[in-house]
């Protein structure tokens, strides 16, 4: 049995979509138990009794715009996210899933669950969309603005285990996000990281990847520091959003076109939109902690949150943390 | 009369599209003379006599994939790009336009034309597309991977003059590309640059801009180091390309849909594609040199190259370099 702690009050659509996602997951998976932390009164309209669901009441939670997570950890100890996290720390649950504010989740994970001793930094690692069915892991997507090559190596090892266990890719290719494909391109960090990754047997280094290929590269893992990868992620988001607007305007600027769109193209346009919809993808891991922490997208609907739960469950089942620990220990011995 | 030196052999579609772009520009602008450097035999099929066009023959030119511009400058002195550039240095022409390899153009500009004494670095500054008619300047798009806040300030001043002179924006807003909008976000570089720009009267500082808004921000100028801005530019390119593919696939996967697209939507889809088509935009400036250098897109067609020529002509007419020199001298006095 896998037991997950869920923050019932995190996310723009909490608690309704969170509760619905939880019930969906319990239906789908027989080997899943959920501890749900949140305001019982607010969750009640959407809740059903379930023998593998336990609700733990708290009327405290974090605001989605929370800017001072450290202060909150001190003043707002009983917030749903923090209670769920402590349950994991105290081994009452195997992993936590929250759609709450990212920085709060990263900070609280650091302070409550703590880093694996073998990982020198913690990374945000979302699975990013693609134009085929191929999924890719992009990290660090925003936890650390300053990183060293050794940190990126840790991330590469972690993400390789996840790609193998969760995405079922036999020998996942690790690409370094860079401004050119040749070795020697980029900043000092990129040149040194290229060198280090080339000489590490634990991963399958693919080389530099230009962001022109960010949605259709052969690499399964895209690696950079938390500033650069965050810039790339937000640029994808912005470009997709803006092109969607152009397209919508172009396709609906006459009654006749509207009719055609309505009759024939609705499905096509939906597929286009879904390509970059975070709800289709699931959550981001906070990689490098002593337990699995999954951050579901802030705008998660029930299905997206269910995907986040599924992801946390699969990461626990695959013993990702155990496998990473072994690989990094081995790596330290050979260095 | 404005006199431009043009590299007739640079770009994927040289010399045909370059020569055609040159003739188009000469037709449009009465006050324009062009010195065209390139292989007379290869250009002949597309050339016409024109009293304001002078062709200077050379059978040497650079390969578009050129990786060793410094070596080329030594061994291949008479390459069309270098000859055109020397004409500018020797005051035979006011500015140069080339669609040749970017790094070669940047390196040759540095070594032949040289930096303005007031600018501490040289930046690549393309005008980027937008979903409205608003144009934006993104710099540095790839000349320098490591920059200091003072370099970014120089770039902000330069781009502000260009936005005023070329894009006719009265009081252009300078945005700092960053992972969050609040002051204090980003790397040490970004925090310090935010501080410096906030305290500089010569520019209108708008604050941080997240790349989620890269195509519809209120800022007229988007500023970052050459690594980050290049990553953002290539991510836009990659996302647009991939979404275009998805859309095409979705819209043409049945005969009936193909018919509809053919009959009614061709124009809409063309508008969508043009939104991010570099041919619609014109060239990138190499900002910070003693003369105007415009890099037309490598894949320029005649119309795109004509746009690059127009841009160079307008930058000369507006005396951008004179204005930037004055502003930076004033700024140095007040610092």
Short mmCIF file of C-alpha atoms in Angstrom, two decimals, chain A residues 67 131 145 178-179 182 186-187 190 210-213 215-216 227-228 230-232 234-243 245-247 250-251 256-257 260 264-265 268 271-272 275-276, chain B residues 67 131 145 178-179 182 186-187 190 210-213 215-216 227-228 230-232 234-243 245-247 250-251 256-257 260 264-265 268 271-272 275-276:
data_model
loop_
_atom_site.label_atom_id
_atom_site.label_comp_id
_atom_site.label_asym_id
_atom_site.label_seq_id
_atom_site.Cartn_x
_atom_site.Cartn_y
_atom_site.Cartn_z
CA UNK A 67 5.96 35.78 -0.80
CA UNK A 131 4.56 17.82 -29.95
CA UNK A 145 19.77 30.75 -9.78
CA UNK A 178 22.81 25.87 -24.52
CA UNK A 179 23.09 28.64 -27.12
CA UNK A 182 29.21 22.55 -30.42
CA UNK A 186 27.98 28.97 -23.62
CA UNK A 187 29.17 30.34 -20.30
CA UNK A 190 28.12 25.32 -19.50
CA UNK A 210 19.59 24.56 -28.51
CA UNK A 211 16.16 25.73 -27.33
CA UNK A 212 15.10 25.83 -30.99
CA UNK A 213 14.66 22.08 -30.34
CA UNK A 215 9.87 20.71 -27.92
CA UNK A 216 11.28 18.14 -30.31
CA UNK A 227 17.55 30.85 -13.95
CA UNK A 228 18.06 29.70 -17.53
CA UNK A 230 12.98 29.00 -15.83
CA UNK A 231 13.48 31.62 -18.58
CA UNK A 232 13.10 28.89 -21.21
CA UNK A 234 8.30 30.85 -19.26
CA UNK A 235 9.26 31.77 -22.83
CA UNK A 236 7.56 28.59 -24.07
CA UNK A 237 4.49 29.47 -22.04
CA UNK A 238 4.44 33.06 -23.31
CA UNK A 239 4.97 32.14 -26.93
CA UNK A 240 2.27 29.48 -26.87
CA UNK A 241 -0.18 31.80 -25.16
CA UNK A 242 0.46 34.61 -27.64
CA UNK A 243 0.28 32.38 -30.71
CA UNK A 245 -4.35 34.46 -29.23
CA UNK A 246 -3.25 35.25 -32.79
CA UNK A 247 -4.79 32.05 -34.04
CA UNK A 250 -7.47 35.01 -37.11
CA UNK A 251 -9.93 32.16 -37.03
CA UNK A 256 -18.42 32.39 -41.58
CA UNK A 257 -15.07 31.40 -40.19
CA UNK A 260 -16.36 26.57 -39.76
CA UNK A 264 -15.15 21.22 -38.03
CA UNK A 265 -12.12 22.49 -36.23
CA UNK A 268 -8.14 20.25 -33.88
CA UNK A 271 -5.47 19.27 -29.55
CA UNK A 272 -3.33 22.32 -30.34
CA UNK A 275 -0.04 20.34 -26.47
CA UNK A 276 1.17 22.96 -24.05
CA UNK B 67 33.18 28.54 -37.28
CA UNK B 131 1.22 39.62 -31.69
CA UNK B 145 27.72 35.40 -22.45
CA UNK B 178 13.83 38.05 -15.34
CA UNK B 179 12.28 35.01 -13.64
CA UNK B 182 9.46 41.77 -8.04
CA UNK B 186 17.06 36.67 -10.35
CA UNK B 187 20.80 36.34 -10.19
CA UNK B 190 19.87 40.94 -12.39
CA UNK B 210 8.86 37.65 -17.13
CA UNK B 211 9.23 35.83 -20.46
CA UNK B 212 5.60 34.75 -20.13
CA UNK B 213 5.02 38.28 -21.47
CA UNK B 215 5.44 38.74 -26.97
CA UNK B 216 2.99 41.10 -25.31
CA UNK B 227 23.27 33.92 -22.98
CA UNK B 228 19.83 34.46 -21.46
CA UNK B 230 19.67 34.08 -26.83
CA UNK B 231 18.02 31.21 -24.90
CA UNK B 232 14.75 33.18 -24.84
CA UNK B 234 15.64 30.41 -29.55
CA UNK B 235 12.91 29.12 -27.23
CA UNK B 236 10.40 31.41 -28.95
CA UNK B 237 11.59 30.15 -32.30
CA UNK B 238 11.38 26.50 -31.22
CA UNK B 239 7.96 26.81 -29.62
CA UNK B 240 6.50 28.60 -32.63
CA UNK B 241 7.97 26.07 -35.02
CA UNK B 242 6.64 23.12 -33.02
CA UNK B 243 3.19 24.59 -32.52
CA UNK B 245 3.74 21.64 -36.89
CA UNK B 246 1.03 20.50 -34.47
CA UNK B 247 -1.46 22.84 -36.05
CA UNK B 250 -4.22 18.70 -36.86
CA UNK B 251 -5.68 20.72 -39.69
CA UNK B 256 -12.32 17.32 -45.80
CA UNK B 257 -10.31 19.44 -43.43
CA UNK B 260 -11.64 23.73 -45.72
CA UNK B 264 -11.11 29.45 -46.25
CA UNK B 265 -8.23 29.41 -43.85
CA UNK B 268 -5.49 33.07 -41.47
CA UNK B 271 -1.00 35.54 -40.74
CA UNK B 272 -0.26 33.12 -37.90
CA UNK B 275 3.71 36.61 -36.66
CA UNK B 276 7.00 34.95 -35.90
#
